[in-house]
Tab-separated table of C-alpha atoms and ligand atoms in Angstrom:
chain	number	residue	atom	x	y	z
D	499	UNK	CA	-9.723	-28.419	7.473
D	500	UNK	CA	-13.155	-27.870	8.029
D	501	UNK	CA	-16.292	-26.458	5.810
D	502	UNK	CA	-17.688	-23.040	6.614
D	503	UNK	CA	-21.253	-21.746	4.929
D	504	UNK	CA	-22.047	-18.296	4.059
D	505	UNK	CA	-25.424	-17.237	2.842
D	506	UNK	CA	-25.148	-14.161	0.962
D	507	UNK	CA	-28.946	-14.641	-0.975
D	508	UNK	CA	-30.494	-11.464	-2.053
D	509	UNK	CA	-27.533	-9.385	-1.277
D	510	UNK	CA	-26.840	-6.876	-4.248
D	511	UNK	CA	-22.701	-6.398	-5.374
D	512	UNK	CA	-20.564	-5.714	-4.016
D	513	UNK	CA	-21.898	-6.825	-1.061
D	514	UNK	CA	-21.494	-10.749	-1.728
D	515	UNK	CA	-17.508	-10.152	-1.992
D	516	UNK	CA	-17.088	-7.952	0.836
D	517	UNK	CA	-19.014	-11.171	3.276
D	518	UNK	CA	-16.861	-13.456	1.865
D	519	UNK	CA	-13.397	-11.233	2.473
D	520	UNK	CA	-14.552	-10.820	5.952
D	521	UNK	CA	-15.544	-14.227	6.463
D	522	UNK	CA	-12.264	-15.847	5.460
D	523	UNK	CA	-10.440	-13.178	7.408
D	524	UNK	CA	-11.979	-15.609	10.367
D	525	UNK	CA	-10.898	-18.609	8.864
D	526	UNK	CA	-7.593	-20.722	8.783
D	527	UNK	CA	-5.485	-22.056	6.062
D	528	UNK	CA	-7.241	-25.272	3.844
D	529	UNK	CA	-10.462	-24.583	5.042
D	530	UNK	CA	-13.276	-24.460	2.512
D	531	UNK	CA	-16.241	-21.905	2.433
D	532	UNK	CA	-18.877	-22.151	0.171
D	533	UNK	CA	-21.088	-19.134	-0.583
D	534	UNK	CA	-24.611	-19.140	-1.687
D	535	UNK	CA	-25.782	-15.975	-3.909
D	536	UNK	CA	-27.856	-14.857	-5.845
D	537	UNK	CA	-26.737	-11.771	-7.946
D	538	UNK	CA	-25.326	-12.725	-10.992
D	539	UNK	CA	-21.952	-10.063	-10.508
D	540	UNK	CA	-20.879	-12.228	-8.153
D	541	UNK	CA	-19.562	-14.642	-10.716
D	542	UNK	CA	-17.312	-11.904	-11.457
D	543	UNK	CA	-16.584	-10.634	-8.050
D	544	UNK	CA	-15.343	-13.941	-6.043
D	545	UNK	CA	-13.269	-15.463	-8.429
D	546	UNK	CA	-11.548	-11.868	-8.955
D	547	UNK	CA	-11.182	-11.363	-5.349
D	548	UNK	CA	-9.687	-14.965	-4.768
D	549	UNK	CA	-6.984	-14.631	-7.347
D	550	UNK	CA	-5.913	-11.080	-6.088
D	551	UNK	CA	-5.979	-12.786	-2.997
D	552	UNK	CA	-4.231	-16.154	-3.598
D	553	UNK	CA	-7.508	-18.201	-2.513
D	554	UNK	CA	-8.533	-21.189	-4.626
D	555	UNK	CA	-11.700	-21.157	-6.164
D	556	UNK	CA	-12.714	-24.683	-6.177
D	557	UNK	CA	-15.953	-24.734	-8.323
D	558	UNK	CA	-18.622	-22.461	-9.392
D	559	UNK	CA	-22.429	-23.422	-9.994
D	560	UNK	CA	-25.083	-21.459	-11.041
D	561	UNK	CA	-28.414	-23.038	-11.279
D	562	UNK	CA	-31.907	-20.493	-11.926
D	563	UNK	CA	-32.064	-18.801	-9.085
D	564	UNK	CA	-28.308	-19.564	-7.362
D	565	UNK	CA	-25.191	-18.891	-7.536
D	566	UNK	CA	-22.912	-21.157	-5.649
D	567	UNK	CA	-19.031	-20.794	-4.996
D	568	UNK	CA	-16.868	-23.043	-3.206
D	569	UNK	CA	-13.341	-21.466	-2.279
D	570	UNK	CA	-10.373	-23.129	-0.482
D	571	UNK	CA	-8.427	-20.483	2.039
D	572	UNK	CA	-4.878	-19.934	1.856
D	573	UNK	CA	-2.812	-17.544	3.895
D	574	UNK	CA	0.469	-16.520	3.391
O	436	UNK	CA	19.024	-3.715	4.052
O	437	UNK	CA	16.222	-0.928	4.454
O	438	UNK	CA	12.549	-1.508	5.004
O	439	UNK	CA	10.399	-2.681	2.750
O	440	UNK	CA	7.818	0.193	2.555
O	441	UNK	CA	3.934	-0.458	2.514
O	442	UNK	CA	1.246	1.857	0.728
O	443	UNK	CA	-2.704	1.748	0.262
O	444	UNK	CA	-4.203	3.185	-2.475
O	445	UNK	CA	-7.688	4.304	-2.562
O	446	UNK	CA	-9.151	2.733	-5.917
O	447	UNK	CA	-11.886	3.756	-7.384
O	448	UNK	CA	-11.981	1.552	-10.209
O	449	UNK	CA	-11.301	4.349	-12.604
O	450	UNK	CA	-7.854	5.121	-14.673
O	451	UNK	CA	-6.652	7.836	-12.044
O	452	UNK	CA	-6.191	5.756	-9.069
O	453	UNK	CA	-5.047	2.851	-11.276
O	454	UNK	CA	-1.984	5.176	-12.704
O	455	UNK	CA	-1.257	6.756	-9.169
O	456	UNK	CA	-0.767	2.748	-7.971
O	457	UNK	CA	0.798	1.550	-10.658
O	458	UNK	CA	3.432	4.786	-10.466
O	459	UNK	CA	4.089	4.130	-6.852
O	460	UNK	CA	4.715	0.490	-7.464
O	461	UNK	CA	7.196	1.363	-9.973
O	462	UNK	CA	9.342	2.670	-7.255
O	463	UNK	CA	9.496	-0.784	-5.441
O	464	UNK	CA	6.839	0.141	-2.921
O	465	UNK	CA	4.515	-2.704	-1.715
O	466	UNK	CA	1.295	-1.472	-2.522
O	467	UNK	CA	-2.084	-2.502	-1.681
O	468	UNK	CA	-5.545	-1.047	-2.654
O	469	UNK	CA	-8.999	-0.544	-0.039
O	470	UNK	CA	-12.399	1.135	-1.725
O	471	UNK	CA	-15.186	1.828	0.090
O	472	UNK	CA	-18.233	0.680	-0.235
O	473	UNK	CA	-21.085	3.732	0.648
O	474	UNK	CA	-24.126	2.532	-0.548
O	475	UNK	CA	-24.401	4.453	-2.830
O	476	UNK	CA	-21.946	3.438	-5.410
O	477	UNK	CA	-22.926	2.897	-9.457
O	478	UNK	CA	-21.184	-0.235	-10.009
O	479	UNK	CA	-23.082	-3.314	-10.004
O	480	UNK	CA	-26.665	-2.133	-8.649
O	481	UNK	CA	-28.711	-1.210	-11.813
O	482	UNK	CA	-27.060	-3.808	-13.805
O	483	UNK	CA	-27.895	-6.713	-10.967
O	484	UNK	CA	-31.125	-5.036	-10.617
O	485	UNK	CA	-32.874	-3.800	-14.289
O	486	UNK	CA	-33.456	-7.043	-16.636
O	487	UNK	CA	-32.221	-5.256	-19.884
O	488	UNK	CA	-29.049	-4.237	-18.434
O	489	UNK	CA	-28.123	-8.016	-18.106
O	490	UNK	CA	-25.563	-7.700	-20.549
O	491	UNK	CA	-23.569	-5.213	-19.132
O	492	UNK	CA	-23.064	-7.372	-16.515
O	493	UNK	CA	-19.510	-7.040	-15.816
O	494	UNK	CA	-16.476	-6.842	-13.550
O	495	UNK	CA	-16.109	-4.832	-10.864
O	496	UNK	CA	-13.499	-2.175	-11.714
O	497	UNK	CA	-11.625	-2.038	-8.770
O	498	UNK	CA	-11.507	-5.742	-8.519
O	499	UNK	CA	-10.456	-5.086	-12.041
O	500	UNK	CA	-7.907	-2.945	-11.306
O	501	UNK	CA	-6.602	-4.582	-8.674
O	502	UNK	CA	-5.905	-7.420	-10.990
O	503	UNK	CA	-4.409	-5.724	-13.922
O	504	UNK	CA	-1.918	-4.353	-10.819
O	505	UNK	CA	-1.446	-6.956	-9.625
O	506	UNK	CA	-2.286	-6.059	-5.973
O	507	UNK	CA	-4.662	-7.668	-3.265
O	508	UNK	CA	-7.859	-5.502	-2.779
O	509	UNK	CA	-9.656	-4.953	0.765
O	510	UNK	CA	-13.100	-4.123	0.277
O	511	UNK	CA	-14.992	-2.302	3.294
O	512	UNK	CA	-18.646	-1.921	3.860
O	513	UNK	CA	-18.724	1.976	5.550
O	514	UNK	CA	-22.589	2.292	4.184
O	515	UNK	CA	-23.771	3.058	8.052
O	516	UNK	CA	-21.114	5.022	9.497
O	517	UNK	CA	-21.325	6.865	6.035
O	518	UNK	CA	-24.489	8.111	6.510
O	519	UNK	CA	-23.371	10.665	8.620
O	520	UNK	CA	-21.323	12.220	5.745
O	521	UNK	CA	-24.154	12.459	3.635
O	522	UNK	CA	-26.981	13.876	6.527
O	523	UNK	CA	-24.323	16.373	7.613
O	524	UNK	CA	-21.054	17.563	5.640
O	525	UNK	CA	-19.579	19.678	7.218
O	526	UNK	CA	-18.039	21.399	3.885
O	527	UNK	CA	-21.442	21.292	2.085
O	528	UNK	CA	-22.246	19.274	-1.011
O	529	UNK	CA	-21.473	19.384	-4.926
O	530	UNK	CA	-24.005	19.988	-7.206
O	531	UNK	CA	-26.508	17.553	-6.316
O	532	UNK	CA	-26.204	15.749	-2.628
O	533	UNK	CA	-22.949	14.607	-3.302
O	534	UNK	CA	-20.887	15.921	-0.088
O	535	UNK	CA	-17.190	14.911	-2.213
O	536	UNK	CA	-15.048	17.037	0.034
O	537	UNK	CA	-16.380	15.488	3.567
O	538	UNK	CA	-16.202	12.231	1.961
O	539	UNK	CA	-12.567	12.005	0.803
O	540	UNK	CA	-11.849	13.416	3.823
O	541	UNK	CA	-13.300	10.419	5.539
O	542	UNK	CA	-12.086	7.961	3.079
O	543	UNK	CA	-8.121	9.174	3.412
O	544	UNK	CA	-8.871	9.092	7.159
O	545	UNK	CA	-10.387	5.280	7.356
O	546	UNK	CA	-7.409	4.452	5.373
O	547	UNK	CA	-4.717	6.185	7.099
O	548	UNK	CA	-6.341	3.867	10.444
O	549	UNK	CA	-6.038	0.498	7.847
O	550	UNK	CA	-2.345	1.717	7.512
O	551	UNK	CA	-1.553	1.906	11.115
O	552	UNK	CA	-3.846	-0.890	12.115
O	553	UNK	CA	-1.908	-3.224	9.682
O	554	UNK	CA	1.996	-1.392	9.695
O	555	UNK	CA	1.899	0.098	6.295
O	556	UNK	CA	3.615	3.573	5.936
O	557	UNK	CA	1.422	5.791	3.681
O	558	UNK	CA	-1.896	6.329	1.695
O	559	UNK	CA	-2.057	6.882	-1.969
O	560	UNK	CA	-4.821	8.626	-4.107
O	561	UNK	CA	-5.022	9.213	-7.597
O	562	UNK	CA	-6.438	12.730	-7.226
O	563	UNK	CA	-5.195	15.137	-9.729
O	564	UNK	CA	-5.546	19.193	-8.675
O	565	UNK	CA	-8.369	20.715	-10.611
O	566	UNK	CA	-9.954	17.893	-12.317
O	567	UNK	CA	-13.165	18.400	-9.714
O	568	UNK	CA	-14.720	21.448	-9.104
O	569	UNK	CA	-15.202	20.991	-5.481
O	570	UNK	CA	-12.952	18.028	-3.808
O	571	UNK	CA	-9.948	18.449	-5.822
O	572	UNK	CA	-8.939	22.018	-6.172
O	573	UNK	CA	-5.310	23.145	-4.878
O	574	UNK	CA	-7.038	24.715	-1.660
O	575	UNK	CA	-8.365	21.396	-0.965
O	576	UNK	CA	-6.023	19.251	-1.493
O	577	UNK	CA	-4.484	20.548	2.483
O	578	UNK	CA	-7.876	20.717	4.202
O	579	UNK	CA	-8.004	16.554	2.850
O	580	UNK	CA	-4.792	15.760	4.850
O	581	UNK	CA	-5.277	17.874	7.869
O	582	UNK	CA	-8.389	16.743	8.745
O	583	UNK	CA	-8.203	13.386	7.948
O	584	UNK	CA	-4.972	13.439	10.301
O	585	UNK	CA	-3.104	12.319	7.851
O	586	UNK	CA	-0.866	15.157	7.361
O	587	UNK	CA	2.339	14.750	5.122
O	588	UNK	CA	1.651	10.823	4.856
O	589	UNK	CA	-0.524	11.645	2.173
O	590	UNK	CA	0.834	11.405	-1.154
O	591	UNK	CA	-0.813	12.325	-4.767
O	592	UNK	CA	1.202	10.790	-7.096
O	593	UNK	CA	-0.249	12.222	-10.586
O	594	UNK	CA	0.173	15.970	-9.260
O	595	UNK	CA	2.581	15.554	-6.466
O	596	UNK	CA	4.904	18.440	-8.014
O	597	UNK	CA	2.689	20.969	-7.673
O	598	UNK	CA	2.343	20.386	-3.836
O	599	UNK	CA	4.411	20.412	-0.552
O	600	UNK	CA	6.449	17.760	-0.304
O	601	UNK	CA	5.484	14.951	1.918
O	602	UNK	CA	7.204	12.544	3.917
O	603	UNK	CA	7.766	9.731	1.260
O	604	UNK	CA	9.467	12.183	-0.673
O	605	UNK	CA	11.592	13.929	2.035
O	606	UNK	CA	12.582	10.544	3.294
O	607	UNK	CA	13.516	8.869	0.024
O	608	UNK	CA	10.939	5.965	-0.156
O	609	UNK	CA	9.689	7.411	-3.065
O	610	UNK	CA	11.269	9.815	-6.148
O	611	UNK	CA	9.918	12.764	-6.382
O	612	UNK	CA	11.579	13.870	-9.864
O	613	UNK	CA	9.154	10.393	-11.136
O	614	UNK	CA	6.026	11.671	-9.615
O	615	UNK	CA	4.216	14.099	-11.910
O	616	UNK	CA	2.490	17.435	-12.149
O	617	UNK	CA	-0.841	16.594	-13.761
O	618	UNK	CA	-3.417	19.521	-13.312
O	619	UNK	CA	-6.715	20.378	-14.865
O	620	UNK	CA	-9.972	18.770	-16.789
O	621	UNK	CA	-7.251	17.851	-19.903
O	622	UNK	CA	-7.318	14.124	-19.798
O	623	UNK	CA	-4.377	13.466	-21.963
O	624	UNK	CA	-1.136	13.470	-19.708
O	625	UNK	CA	-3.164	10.156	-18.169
O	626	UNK	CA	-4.047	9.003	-21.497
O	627	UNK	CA	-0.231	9.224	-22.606
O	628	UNK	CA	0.485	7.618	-19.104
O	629	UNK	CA	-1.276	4.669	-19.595
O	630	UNK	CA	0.015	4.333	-22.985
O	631	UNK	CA	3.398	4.532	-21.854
O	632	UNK	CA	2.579	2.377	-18.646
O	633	UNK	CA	1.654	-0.090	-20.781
O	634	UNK	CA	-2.437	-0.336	-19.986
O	635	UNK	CA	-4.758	-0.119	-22.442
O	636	UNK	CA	-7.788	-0.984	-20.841
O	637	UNK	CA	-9.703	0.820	-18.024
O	638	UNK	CA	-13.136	1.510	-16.838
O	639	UNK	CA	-14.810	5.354	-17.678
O	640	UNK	CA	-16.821	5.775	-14.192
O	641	UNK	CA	-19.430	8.553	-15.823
O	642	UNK	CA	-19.929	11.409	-14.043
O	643	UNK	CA	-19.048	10.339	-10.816
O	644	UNK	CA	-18.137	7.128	-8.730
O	645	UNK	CA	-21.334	7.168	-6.587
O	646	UNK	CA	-25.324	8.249	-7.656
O	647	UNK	CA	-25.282	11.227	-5.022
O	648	UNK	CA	-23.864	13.248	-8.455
O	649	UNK	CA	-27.032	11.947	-9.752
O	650	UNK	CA	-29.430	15.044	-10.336
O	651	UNK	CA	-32.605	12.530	-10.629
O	652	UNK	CA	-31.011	10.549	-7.745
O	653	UNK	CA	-30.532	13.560	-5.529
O	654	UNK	CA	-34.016	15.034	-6.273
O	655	UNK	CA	-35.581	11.630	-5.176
O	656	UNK	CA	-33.295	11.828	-2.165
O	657	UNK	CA	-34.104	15.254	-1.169
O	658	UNK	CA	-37.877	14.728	-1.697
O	659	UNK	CA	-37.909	11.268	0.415
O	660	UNK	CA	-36.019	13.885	3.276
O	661	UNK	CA	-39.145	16.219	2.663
O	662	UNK	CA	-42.107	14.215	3.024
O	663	UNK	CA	-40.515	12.510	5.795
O	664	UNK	CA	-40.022	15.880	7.625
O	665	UNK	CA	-36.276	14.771	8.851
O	666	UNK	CA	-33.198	14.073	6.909
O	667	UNK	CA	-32.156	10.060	7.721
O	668	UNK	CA	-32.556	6.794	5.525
O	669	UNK	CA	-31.706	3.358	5.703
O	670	UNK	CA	-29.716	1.403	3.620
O	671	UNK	CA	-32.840	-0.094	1.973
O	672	UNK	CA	-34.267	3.266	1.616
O	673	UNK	CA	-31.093	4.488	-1.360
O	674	UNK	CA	-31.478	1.213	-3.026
O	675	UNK	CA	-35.078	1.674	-3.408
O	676	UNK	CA	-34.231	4.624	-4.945
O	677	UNK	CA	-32.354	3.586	-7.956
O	678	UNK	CA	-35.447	1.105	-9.079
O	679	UNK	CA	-38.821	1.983	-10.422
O	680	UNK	CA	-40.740	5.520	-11.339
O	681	UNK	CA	-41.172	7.491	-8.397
O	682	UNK	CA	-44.843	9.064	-8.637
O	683	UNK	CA	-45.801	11.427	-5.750
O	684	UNK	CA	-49.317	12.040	-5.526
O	685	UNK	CA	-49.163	13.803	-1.773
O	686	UNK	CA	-46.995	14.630	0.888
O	687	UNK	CA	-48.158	11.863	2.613
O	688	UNK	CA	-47.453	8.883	0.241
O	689	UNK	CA	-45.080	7.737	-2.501
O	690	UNK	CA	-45.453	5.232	-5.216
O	691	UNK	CA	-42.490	3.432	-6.246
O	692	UNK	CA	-43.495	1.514	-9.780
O	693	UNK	CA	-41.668	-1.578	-11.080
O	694	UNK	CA	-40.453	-0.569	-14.775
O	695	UNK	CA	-39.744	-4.296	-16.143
O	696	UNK	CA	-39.350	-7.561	-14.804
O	697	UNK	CA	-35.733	-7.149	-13.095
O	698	UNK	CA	-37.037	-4.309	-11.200
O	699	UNK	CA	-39.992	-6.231	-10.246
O	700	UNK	CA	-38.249	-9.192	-9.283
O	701	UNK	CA	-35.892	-7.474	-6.781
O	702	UNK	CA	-38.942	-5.266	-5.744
O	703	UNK	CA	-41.210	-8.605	-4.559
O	704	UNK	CA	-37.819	-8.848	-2.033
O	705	UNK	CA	-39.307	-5.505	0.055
O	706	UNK	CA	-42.912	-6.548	-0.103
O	707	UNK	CA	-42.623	-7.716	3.761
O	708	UNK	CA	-41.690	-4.159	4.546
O	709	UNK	CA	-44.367	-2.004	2.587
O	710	UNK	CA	-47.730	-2.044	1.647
O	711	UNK	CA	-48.173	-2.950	-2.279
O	712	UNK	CA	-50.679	-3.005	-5.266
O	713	UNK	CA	-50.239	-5.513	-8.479
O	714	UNK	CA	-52.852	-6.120	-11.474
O	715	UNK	CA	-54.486	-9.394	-11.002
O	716	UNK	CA	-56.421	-9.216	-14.858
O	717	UNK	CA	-54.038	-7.545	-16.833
O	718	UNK	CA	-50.323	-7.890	-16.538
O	719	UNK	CA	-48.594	-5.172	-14.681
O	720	UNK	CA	-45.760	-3.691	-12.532
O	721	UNK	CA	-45.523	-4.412	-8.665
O	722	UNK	CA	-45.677	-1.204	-6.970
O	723	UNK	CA	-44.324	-0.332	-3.344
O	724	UNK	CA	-45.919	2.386	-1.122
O	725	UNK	CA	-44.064	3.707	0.848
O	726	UNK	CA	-46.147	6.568	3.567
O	727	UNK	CA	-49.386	6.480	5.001
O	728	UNK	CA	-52.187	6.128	2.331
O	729	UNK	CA	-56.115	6.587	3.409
O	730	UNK	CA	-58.102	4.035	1.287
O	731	UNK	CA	-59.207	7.110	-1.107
O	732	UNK	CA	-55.318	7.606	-1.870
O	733	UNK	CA	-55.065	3.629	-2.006
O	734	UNK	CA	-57.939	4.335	-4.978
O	735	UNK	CA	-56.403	6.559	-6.890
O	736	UNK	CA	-52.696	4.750	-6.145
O	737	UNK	CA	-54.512	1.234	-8.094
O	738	UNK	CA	-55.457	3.689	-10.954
O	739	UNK	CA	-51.997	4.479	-11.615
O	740	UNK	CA	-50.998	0.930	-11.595
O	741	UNK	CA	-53.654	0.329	-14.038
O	742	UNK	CA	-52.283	2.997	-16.572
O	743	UNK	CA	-49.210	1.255	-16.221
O	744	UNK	CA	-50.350	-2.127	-16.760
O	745	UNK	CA	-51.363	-3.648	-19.816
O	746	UNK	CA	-54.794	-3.002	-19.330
O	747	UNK	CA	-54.138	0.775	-19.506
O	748	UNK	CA	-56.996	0.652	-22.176
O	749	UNK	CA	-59.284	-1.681	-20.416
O	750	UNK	CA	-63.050	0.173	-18.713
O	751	UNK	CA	-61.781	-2.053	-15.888
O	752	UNK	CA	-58.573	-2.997	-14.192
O	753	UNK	CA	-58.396	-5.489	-11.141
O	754	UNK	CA	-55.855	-4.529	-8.387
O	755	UNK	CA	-54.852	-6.517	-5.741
O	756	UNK	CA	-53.969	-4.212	-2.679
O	757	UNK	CA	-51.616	-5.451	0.494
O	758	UNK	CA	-51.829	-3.408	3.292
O	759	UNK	CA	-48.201	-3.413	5.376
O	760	UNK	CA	-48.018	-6.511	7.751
O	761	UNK	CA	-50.981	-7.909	6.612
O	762	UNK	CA	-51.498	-11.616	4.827
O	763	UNK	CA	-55.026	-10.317	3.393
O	764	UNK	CA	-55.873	-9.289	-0.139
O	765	UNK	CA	-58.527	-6.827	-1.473
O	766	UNK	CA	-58.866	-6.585	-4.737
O	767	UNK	CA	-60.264	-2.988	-6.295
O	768	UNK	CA	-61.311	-2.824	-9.625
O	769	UNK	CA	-60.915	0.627	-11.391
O	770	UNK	CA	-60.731	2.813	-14.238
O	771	UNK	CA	-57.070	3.418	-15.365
O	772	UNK	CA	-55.558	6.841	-14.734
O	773	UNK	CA	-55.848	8.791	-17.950
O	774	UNK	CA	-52.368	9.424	-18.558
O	775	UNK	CA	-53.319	13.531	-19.098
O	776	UNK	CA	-54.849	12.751	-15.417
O	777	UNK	CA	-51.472	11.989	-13.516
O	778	UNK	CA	-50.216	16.017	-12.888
O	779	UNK	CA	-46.323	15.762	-14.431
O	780	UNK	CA	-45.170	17.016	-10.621
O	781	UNK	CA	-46.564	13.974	-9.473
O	782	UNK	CA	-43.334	12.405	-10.810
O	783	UNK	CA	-40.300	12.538	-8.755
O	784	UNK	CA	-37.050	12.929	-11.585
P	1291	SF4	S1	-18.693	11.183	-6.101
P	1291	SF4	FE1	-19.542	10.162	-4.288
P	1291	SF4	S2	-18.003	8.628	-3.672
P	1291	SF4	FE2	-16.995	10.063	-5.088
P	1291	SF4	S3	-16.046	11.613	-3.743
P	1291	SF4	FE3	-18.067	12.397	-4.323
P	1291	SF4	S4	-19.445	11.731	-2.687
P	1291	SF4	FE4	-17.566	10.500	-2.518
């Protein structure tokens, strides 16, 4: 398992979510990406996309002026 | 046993392509949804962007959708290879810049290539014949899947009686008798489908899914084409132009003025790339120019900052002006625009 970061800062939705998707399209089964945003709809977006897709969200944190979300990849 | 067949639907996030998915998947076909993002979708933007919309931050629809179906969701990012649509349809645009036949085309066509590129057997839409003047009319409906290269892989579910029959049907992977004949502007054979379908939820995209069927959005388009003398934008170019007032004072230069605090605070993010003007004594919008100003337009630019700021009142306003690629601040002082002063054509809407 290894960690993986993505900085997705200043990108507007759905932009975040569509980085992510083709970031863990790269990356094997167990590892963990964490993604640092900053547009609030993202709280919505990732955690949506990772239960459609079977990922686990491992935590959220949103602080002023970040968002960040740690997911754990899984692939069928 | 026979093979499992595979689907992708196009969702859009609205009730249409939801129904046309859901219908399909009834049939015990594996279904999974793409949407496109253009650049120039509604969702998300203005809501991210503009402070007082805060509250309507909300889900994405098609990530909605995709949940209430139940199906995974592959989002793609076409926003460059799009632009081509937009610059030059080949079947002409809607009412306002909105080129809807050239860009289902392309959208059935990028998914027909997901399909092959990952072994799935057909695309789904949730078009419905008639229900938009200019992409979904029964003459269109065959120019969509020839020239996407689809052909008869192409299957509308909600009106799929009133046209040929395509190879799902002829082959049995789907019913044909359970598909349906939906036609027109009348909104209620969905609304009775959903019922029956069991949803009772979905999102009412207004107008249109993207801001090219935007009148205010096209005419800011069209005049940014205009003054630039050729017909091209980048990506940061069509988000600039959902924020701020658009004021106009020549051919030659644009203001683009922050309208509240969101739109400032995502506006201080292009300040590397333009030249800019905020109120030092009063407080005040940030404001982008975008062109070539001389230092008399760079004047008369700060006075219509200062009738925006609070010190639209004041005798005096002080401006601070940034020139493009330069650290250096001058500050003006001037008289605010009289708001009788700024010539309505001046604004861009
Ligand atoms: S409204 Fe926009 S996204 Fe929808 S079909 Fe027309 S051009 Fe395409």
């Amino acid at each position: 398992m290894s960690k993986h970061e993505l900085n997705a800062r200043n990108l507007l939705r759905p932009l975040p979510v569509i980085r992510t998707q083709n970031k863990i399209a790269s990356l094997d089964a167990g590892d963990h990406l964490v993604v640092y945003c900053t547009d609030p709809g993202t709280l919505h977006d990732i955690p949506a996309w990772c239960r459609v897709h079977g990922h686990t969200l491992v935590s959220t944190a949103e602080s002023a002026d970040e968002i960040i979300i740690e997911i754990e990849v899984v692939k069928d | 046993m026979s093979k499992q067949r595979k689907a992708v639907s196009l969702i859009s996030g609205g009730l249409d392509s939801m129904l046309a998915t859901k219908v399909i998947q009834d049939q015990g076909i594996h279904v999974e949804g793409i949407n496109f993002y253009t650049g120039f979708c509604v969702e998300g933007h203005t809501h991210a962007i503009r402070k007082k919309d805060k509250e309507k931050q909300k889900k994405n629809s098609s990530l909605w959708v995709a949940e209430q179906l139940g199906i995974k969701l592959h989002i793609i990012d076409i926003s460059e290879e799009y632009k081509d649509i937009v610059l030059n349809p080949k079947h002409g645009y809607g009412q306002n810049l909105n080129p809807c036949l050239d860009c289902k085309i392309d959208m059935v066509a990028r998914a027909w290539q997901w399909c092959m590129d990952n072994d799935f057997d057909f695309v789904i839409t949730g078009e419905v014949i008639g229900q938009r003047p200019k992409s979904q009319r029964k003459e269109t409906m065959p120019i969509i899947a020839r020239e996407s290269k689809i052909e008869d892989r192409l299957l509308r579910p909600l009106c799929a009686q009133h046209l040929t029959e395509t190879l799902p049907e002829r082959e049995g992977w789907v019913n044909r008798d359970e598909l349906f004949d939906f036609h027109g502007r009348n909104r209620k054979p969905q609304l009775a489908l959903a019922k029956k379908l069991g949803f009772d939820e979905w999102s009412q995209p207004a107008g249109g899914c993207c801001f090219l069927t935007d009148e205010s959005y096209s005419n800011k388009l069209q005049d940014m084409w205009d003054a630039r003398g050729e017909r091209n934008y980048e990506v940061d170019d069509i988000m600039l132009l959902k924020v701020g007032r658009h004021i106009r004072p020549a051919k030659h230069f644009k203001l683009i003025v922050s309208r509240e605090q969101g739109e400032n605070n995502f506006m201080r993010g292009y300040r590397p790339m333009y030249s800019y003007l905020y109120p030092t004594s009063h407080g005040g919008p940030l404001t982008l120019i975008d062109g070539t100003p001389t230092e008399e337009d760079i004047l008369t630019a700060a006075r219509v900052v200062a009738r925006f700021s609070q010190g639209r009142d004041a005798d005096e306003v002080a401006v601070n002006y940034v020139a493009k690629h330069n650290e250096g601040e001058q500050e003006l002082k001037v008289k605010p625009m009289p708001v009788a002063e700024i010539p309505d054509d001046w604004y861009i809407h």
